[in-house]
mmCIF file of C-alpha atoms in Angstrom:
data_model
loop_
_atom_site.group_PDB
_atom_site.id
_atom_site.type_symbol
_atom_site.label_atom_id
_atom_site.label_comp_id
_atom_site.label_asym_id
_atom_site.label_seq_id
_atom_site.Cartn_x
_atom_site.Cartn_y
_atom_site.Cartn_z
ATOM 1 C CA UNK A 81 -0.511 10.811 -17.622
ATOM 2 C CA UNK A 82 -1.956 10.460 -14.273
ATOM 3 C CA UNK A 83 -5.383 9.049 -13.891
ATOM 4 C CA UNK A 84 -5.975 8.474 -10.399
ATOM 5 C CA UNK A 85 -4.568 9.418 -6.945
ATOM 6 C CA UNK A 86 -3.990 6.950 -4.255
ATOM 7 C CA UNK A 87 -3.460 7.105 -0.405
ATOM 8 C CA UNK A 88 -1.135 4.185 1.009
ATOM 9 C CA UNK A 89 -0.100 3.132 4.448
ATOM 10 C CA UNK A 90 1.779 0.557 5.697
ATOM 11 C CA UNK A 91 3.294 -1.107 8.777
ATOM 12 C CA UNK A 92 6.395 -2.631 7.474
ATOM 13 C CA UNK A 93 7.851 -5.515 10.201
ATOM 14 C CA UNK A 94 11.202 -4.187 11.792
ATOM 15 C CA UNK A 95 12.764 -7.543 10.830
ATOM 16 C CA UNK A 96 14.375 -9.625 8.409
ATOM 17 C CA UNK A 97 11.969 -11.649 6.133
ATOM 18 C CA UNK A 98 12.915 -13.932 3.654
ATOM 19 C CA UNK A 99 16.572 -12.454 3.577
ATOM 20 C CA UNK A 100 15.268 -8.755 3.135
ATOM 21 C CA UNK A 101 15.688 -6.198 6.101
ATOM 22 C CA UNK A 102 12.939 -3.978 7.127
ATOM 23 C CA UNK A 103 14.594 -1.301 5.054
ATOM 24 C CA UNK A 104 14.950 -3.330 1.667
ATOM 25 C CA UNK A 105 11.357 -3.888 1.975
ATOM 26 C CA UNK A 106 10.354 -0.554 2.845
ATOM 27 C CA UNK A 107 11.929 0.874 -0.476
ATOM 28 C CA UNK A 108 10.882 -1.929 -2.301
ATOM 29 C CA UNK A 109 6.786 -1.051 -1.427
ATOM 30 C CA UNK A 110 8.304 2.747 -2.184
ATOM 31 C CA UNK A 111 9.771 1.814 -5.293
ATOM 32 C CA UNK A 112 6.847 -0.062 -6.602
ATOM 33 C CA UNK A 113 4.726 2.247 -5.856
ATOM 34 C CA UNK A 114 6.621 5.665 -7.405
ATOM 35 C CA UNK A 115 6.041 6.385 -11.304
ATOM 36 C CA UNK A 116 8.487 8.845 -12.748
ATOM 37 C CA UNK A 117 6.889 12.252 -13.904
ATOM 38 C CA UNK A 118 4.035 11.600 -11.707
ATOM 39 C CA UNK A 119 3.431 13.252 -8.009
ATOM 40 C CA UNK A 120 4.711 11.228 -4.881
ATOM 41 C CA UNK A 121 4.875 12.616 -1.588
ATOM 42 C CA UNK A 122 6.467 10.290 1.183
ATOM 43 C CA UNK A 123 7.122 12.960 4.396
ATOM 44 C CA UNK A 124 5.806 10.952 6.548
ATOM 45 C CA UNK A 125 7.499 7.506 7.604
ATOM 46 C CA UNK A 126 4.316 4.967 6.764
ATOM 47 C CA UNK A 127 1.932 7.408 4.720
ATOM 48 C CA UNK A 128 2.332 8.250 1.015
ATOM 49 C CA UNK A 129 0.448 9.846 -1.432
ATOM 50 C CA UNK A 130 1.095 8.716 -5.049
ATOM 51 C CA UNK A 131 -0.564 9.373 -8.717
ATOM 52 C CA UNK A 132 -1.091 5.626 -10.626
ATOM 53 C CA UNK A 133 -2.341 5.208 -14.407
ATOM 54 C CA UNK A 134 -3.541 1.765 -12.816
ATOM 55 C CA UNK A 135 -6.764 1.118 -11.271
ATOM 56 C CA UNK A 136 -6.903 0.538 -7.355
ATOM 57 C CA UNK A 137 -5.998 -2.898 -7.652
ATOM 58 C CA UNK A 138 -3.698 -3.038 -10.225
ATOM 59 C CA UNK A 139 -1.552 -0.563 -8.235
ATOM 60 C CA UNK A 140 -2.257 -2.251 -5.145
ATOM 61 C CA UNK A 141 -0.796 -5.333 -6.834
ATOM 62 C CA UNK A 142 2.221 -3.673 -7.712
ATOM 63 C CA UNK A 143 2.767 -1.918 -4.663
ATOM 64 C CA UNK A 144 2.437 -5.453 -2.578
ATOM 65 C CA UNK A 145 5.350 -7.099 -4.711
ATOM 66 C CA UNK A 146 8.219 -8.431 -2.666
ATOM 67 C CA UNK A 147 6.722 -7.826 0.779
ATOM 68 C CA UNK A 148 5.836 -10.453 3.449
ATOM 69 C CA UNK A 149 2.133 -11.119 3.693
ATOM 70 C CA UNK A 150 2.654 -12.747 7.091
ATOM 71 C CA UNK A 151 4.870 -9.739 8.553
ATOM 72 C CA UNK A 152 4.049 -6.613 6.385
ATOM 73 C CA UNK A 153 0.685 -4.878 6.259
ATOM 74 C CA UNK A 154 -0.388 -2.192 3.767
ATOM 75 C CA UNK A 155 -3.552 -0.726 2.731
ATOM 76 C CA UNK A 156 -4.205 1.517 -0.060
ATOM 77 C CA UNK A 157 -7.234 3.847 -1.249
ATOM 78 C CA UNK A 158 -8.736 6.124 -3.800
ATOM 79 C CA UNK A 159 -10.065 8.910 -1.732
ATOM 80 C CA UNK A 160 -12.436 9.748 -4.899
ATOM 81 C CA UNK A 161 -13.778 6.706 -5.246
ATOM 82 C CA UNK A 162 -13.006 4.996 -1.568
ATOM 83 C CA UNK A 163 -11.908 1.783 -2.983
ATOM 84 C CA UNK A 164 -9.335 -0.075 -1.825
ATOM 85 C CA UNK A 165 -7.316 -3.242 -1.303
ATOM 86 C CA UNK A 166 -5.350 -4.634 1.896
ATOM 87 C CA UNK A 167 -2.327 -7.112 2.514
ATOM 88 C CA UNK A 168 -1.114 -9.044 5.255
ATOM 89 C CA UNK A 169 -2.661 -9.486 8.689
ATOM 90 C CA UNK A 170 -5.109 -6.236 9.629
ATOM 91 C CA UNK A 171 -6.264 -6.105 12.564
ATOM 92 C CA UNK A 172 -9.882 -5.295 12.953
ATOM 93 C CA UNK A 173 -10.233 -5.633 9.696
ATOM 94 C CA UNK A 174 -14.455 -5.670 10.072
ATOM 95 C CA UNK A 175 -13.929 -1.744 11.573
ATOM 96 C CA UNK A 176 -11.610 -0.536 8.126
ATOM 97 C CA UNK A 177 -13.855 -2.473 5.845
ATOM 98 C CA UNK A 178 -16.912 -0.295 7.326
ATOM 99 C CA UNK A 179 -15.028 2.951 6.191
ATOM 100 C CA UNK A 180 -14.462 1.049 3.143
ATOM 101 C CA UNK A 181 -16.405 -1.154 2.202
ATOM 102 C CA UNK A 182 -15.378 -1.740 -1.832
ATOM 103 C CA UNK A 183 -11.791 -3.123 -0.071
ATOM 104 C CA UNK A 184 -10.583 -6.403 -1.240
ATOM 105 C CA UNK A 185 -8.074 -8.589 0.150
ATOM 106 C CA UNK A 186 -5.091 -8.986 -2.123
ATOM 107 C CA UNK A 187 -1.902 -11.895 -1.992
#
């Protein structure tokens, strides 16, 4: 059963980090972030929308796995609640904490 409903985008580094190309890592964040039986929607190239049992940063956890914190950048929401955690270099990260401002950093 569902529970929540989260909002993730990402910037994935068109490179090869730590022996894994830009698309192993790219279906790795997909992969940890899909739950069978629950709703994903991925139409867009750096933007999905994906139904968790987890809280916002147990799923943000899990979707982080395996990716470079130095190369890769992702952020993920709740749009209910508005919280939110972020990994890897963001840039003006003072201007996306003030539209969220429950966001934590995760490693």
């Amino acid at each position: 059963m569902a529970g929540f409903t989260y909002c993730v985008t990402f910037r994935i580094a068109d490179k090869t980090v730590k022996g894994k190309t830009y698309n192993e890592r790219r279906l790795r964040l997909i992969e940890n972030a899909r739950t069978n039986g629950l709703s994903f929607w991925d139409g867009t190239t750096s933007f999905i929308l994906v139904e968790s049992s987890l809280d916002t940063y147990g799923f943000a956890e899990m979707v982080f796995a395996g990716l470079s914190e130095a190369d890769d950048m992702v952020f993920v929401f709740d749009p209910t609640d508005m919280s939110g955690a972020y990994f890897g270099v963001v840039p003006d990260r003072n201007v996306l904490l003030s539209f969220f401002p429950k966001a934590k950093k995760l490693s």
